[in-house]
JSON list of C-alpha atoms in Angstrom, two decimals:
[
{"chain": "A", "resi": 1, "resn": "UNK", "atom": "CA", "xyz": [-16.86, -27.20, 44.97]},
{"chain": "A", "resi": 2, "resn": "UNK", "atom": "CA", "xyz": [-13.14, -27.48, 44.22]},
{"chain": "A", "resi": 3, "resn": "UNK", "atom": "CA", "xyz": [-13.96, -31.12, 42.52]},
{"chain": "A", "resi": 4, "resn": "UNK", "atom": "CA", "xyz": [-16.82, -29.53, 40.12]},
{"chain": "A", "resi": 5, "resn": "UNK", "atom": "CA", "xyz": [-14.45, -26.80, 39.51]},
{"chain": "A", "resi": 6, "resn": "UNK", "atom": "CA", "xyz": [-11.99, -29.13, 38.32]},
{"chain": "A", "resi": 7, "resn": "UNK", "atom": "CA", "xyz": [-14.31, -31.72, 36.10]},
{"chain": "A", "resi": 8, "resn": "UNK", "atom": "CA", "xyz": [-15.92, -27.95, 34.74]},
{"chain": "A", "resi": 9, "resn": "UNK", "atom": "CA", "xyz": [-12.07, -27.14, 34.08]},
{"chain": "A", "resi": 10, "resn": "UNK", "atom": "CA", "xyz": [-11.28, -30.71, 32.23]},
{"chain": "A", "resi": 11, "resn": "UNK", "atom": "CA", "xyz": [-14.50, -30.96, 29.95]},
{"chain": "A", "resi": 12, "resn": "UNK", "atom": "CA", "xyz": [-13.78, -27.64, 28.94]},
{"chain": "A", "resi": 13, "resn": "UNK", "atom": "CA", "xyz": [-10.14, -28.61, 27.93]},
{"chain": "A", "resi": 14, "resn": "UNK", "atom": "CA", "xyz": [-11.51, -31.44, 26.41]},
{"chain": "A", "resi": 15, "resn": "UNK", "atom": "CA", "xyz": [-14.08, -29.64, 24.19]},
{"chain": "A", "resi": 16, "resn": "UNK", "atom": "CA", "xyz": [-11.38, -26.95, 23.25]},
{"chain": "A", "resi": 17, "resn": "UNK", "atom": "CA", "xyz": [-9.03, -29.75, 22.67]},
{"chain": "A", "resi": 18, "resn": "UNK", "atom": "CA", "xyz": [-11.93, -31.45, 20.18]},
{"chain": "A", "resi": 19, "resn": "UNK", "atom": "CA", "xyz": [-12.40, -28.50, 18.32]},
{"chain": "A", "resi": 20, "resn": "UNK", "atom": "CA", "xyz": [-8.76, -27.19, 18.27]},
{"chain": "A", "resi": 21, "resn": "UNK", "atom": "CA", "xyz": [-8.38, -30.88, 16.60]},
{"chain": "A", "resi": 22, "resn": "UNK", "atom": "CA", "xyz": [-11.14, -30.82, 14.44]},
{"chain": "A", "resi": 23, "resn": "UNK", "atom": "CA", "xyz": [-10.17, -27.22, 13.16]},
{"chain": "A", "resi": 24, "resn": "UNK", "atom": "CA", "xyz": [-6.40, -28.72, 12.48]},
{"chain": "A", "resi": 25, "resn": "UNK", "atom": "CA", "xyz": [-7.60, -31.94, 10.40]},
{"chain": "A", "resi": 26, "resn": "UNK", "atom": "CA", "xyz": [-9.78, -29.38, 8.75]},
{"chain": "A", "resi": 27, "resn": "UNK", "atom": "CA", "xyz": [-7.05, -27.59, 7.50]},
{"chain": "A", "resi": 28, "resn": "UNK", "atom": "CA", "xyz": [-5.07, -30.16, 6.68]},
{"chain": "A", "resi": 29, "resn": "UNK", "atom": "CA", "xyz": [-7.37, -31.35, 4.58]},
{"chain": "A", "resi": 30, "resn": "UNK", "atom": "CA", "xyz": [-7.50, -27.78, 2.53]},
{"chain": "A", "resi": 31, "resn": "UNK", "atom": "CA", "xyz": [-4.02, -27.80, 2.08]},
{"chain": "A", "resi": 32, "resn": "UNK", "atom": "CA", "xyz": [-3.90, -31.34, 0.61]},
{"chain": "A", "resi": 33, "resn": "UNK", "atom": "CA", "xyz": [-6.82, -30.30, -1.26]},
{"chain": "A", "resi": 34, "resn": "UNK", "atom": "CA", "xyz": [-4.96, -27.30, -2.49]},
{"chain": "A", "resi": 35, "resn": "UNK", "atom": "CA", "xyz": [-1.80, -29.02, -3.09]},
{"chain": "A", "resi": 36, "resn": "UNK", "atom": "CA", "xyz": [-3.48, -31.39, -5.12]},
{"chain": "A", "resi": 37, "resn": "UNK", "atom": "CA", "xyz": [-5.09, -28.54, -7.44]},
{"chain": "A", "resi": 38, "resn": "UNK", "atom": "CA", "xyz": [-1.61, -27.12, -7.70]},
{"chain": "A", "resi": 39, "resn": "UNK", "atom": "CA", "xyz": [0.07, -30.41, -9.30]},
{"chain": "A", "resi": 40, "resn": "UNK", "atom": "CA", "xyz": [-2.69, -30.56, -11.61]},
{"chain": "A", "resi": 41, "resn": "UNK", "atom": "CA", "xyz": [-2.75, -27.41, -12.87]},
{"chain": "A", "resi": 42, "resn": "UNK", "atom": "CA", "xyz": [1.27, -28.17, -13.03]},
{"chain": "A", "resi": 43, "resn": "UNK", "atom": "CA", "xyz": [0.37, -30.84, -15.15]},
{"chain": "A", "resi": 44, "resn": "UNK", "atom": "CA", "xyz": [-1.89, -28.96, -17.63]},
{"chain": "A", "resi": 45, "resn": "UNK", "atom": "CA", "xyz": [0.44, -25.96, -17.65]},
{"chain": "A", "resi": 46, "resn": "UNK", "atom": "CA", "xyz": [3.35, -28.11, -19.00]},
{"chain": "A", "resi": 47, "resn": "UNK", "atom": "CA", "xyz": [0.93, -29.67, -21.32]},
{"chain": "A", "resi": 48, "resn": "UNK", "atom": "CA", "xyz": [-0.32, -26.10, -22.49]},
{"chain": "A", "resi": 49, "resn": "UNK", "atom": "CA", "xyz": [3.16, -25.78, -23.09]},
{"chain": "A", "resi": 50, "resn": "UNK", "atom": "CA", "xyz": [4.23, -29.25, -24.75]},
{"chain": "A", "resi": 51, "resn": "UNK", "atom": "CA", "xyz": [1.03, -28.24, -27.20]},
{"chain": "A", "resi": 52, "resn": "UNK", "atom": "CA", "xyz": [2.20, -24.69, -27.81]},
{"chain": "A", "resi": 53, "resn": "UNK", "atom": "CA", "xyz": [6.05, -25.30, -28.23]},
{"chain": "A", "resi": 54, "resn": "UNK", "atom": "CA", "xyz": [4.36, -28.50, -30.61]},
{"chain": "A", "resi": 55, "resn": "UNK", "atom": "CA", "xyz": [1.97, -25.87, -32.58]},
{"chain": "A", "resi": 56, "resn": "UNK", "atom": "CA", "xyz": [4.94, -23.93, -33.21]},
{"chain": "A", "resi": 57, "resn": "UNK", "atom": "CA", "xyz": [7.18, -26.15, -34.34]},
{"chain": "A", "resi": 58, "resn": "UNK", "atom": "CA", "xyz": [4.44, -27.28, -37.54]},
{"chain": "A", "resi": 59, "resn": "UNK", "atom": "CA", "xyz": [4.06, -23.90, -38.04]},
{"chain": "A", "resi": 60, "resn": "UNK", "atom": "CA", "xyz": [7.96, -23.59, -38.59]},
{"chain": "A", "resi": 61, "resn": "UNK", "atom": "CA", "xyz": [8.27, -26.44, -40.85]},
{"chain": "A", "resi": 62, "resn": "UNK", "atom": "CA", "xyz": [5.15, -25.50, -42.93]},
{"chain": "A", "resi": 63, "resn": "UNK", "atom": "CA", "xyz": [6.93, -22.18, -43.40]},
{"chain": "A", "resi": 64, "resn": "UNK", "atom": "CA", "xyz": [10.45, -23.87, -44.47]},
{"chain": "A", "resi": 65, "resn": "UNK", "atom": "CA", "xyz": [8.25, -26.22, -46.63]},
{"chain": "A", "resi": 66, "resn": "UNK", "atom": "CA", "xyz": [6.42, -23.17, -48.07]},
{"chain": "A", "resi": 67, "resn": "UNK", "atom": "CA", "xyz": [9.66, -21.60, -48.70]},
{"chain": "A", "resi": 68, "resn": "UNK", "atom": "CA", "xyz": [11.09, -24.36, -50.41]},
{"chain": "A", "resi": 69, "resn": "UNK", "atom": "CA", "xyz": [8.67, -24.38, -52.90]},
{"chain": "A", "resi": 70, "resn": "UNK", "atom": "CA", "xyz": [9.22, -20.43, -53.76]},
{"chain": "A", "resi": 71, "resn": "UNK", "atom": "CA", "xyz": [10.18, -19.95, -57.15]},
{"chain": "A", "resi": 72, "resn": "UNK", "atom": "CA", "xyz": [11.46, -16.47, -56.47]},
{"chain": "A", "resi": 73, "resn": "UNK", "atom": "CA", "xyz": [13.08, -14.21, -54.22]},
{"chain": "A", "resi": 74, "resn": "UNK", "atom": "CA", "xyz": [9.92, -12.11, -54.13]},
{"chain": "A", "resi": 75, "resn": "UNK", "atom": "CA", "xyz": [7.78, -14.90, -53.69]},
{"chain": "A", "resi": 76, "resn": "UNK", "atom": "CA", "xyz": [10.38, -15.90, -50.25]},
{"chain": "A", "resi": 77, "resn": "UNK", "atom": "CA", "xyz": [9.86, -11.89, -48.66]},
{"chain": "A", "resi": 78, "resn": "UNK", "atom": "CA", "xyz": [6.27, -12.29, -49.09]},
{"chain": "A", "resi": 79, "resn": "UNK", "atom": "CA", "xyz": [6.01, -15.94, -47.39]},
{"chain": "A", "resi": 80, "resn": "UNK", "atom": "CA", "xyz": [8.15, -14.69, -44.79]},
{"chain": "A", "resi": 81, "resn": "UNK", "atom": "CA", "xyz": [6.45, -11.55, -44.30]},
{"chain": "A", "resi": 82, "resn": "UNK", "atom": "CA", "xyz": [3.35, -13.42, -43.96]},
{"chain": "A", "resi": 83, "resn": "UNK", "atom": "CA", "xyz": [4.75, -15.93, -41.49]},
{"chain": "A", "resi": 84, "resn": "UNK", "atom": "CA", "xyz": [5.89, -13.00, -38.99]},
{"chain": "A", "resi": 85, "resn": "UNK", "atom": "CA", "xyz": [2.77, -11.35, -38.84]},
{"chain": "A", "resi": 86, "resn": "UNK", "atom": "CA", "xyz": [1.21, -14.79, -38.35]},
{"chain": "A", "resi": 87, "resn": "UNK", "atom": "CA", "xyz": [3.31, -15.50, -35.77]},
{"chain": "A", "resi": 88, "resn": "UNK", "atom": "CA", "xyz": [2.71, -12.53, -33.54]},
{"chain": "A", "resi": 89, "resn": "UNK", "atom": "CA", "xyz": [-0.73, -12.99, -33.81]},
{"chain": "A", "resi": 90, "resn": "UNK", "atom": "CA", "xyz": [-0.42, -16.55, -32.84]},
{"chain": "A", "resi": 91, "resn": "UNK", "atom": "CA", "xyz": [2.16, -15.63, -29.71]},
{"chain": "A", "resi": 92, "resn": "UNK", "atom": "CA", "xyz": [-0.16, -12.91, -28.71]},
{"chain": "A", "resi": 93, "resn": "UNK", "atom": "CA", "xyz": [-3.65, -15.53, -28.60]},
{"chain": "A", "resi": 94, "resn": "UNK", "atom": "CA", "xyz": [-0.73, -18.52, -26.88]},
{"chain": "A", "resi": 95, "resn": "UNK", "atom": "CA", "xyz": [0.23, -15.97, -24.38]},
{"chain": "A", "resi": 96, "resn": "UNK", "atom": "CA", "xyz": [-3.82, -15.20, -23.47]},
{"chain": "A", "resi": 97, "resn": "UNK", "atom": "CA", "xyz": [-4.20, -19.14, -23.27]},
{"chain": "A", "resi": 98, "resn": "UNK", "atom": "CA", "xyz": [-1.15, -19.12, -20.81]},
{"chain": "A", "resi": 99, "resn": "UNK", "atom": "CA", "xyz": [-2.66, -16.53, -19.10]},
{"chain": "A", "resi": 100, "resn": "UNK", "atom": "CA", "xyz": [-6.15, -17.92, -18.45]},
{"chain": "A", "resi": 101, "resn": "UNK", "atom": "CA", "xyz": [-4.92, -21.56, -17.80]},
{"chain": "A", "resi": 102, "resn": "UNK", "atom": "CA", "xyz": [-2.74, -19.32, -14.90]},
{"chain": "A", "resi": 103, "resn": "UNK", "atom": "CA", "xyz": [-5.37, -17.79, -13.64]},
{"chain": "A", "resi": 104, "resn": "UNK", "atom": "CA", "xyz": [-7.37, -21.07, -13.28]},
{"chain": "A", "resi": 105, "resn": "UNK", "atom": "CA", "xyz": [-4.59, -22.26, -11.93]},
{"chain": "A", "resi": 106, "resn": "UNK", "atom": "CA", "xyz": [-4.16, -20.24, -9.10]},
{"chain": "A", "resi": 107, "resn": "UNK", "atom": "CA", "xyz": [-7.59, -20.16, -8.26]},
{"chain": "A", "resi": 108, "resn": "UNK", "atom": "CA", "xyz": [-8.29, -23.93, -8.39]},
{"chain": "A", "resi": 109, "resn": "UNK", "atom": "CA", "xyz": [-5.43, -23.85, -6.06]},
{"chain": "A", "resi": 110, "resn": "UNK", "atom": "CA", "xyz": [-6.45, -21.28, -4.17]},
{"chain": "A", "resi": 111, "resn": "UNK", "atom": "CA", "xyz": [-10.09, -22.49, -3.37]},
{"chain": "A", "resi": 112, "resn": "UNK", "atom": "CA", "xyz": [-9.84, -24.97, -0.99]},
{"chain": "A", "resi": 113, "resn": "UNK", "atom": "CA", "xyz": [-8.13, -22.34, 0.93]},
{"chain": "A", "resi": 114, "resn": "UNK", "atom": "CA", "xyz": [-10.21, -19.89, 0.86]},
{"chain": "A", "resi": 115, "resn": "UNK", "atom": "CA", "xyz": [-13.18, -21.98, 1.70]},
{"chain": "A", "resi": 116, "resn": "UNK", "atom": "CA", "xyz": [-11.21, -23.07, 4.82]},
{"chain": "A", "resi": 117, "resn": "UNK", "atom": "CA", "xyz": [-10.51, -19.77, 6.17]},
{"chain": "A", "resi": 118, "resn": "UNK", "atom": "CA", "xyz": [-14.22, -18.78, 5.62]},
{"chain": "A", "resi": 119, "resn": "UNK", "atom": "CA", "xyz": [-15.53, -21.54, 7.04]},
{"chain": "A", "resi": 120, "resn": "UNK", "atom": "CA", "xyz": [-12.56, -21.10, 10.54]},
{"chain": "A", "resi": 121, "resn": "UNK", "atom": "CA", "xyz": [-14.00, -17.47, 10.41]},
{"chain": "A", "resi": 122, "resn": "UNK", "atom": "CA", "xyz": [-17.48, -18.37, 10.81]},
{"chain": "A", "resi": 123, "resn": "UNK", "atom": "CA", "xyz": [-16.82, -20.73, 13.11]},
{"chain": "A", "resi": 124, "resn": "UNK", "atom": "CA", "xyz": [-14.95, -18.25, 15.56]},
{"chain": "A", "resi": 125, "resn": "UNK", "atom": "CA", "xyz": [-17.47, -15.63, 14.97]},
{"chain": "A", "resi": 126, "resn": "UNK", "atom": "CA", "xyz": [-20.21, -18.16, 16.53]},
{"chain": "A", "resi": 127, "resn": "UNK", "atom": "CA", "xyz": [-17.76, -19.00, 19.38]},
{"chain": "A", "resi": 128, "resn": "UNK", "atom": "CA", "xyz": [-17.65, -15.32, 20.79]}
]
């Protein structure tokens, strides 16, 4: 009785032990997967920014190009009057692109995650 008890005891051990093991490698795996999201969405944030600051800096020299072909002073306020109002219009639609390539980010990164802890939830929920 005391033996059975005892191989009952171990098998159980070793079954919690498999899934406590399986659970961990499991989420391992999610957090490599998420890390890995995460330095790609680095990347293409810095390259969202390389293109913006890039954008911006043509739009600056085709202004002082523009400018240097005024022929009067009028002709310089209205360039430059146009250029500003360009620009905020341009900084407002950049700052929506940084905003959605964020948000993509984050939940790229976020995913594998979130799958995980669904998936650890279920599982529990059919253990008890």
């Amino acid at each position: 009785s005391v033996r059975a008890m005892a191989e009952n005891t171990v098998n159980q051990t070793r079954e919690a032990y498999e899934r406590g093991k399986e659970a961990l490698d499991e989420s391992i795996n999610a957090l490599e997967r998420s890390f890995d999201a995460a330095g790609q969405g680095a990347t293409a944030f810095n390259r969202k920014l390389i293109d913006i600051a890039q954008r911006n800096l043509n739009s600056g020299f085709d202004f002082a190009k523009s400018l240097a072909g005024a022929k009067t002073f009028a002709e310089i306020m209205e360039l430059q009057s146009a250029f500003i109002r360009n620009q905020f219009e341009v900084f407002a639609s950049q700052a929506a692109e940084v905003q959605e390539l964020t948000k993509k980010i984050a939940a790229d990164a976020s995913e594998p995650l979130k799958d995980q802890m669904t998936k650890s939830f279920e599982a529990a929920r059919k253990a008890s």
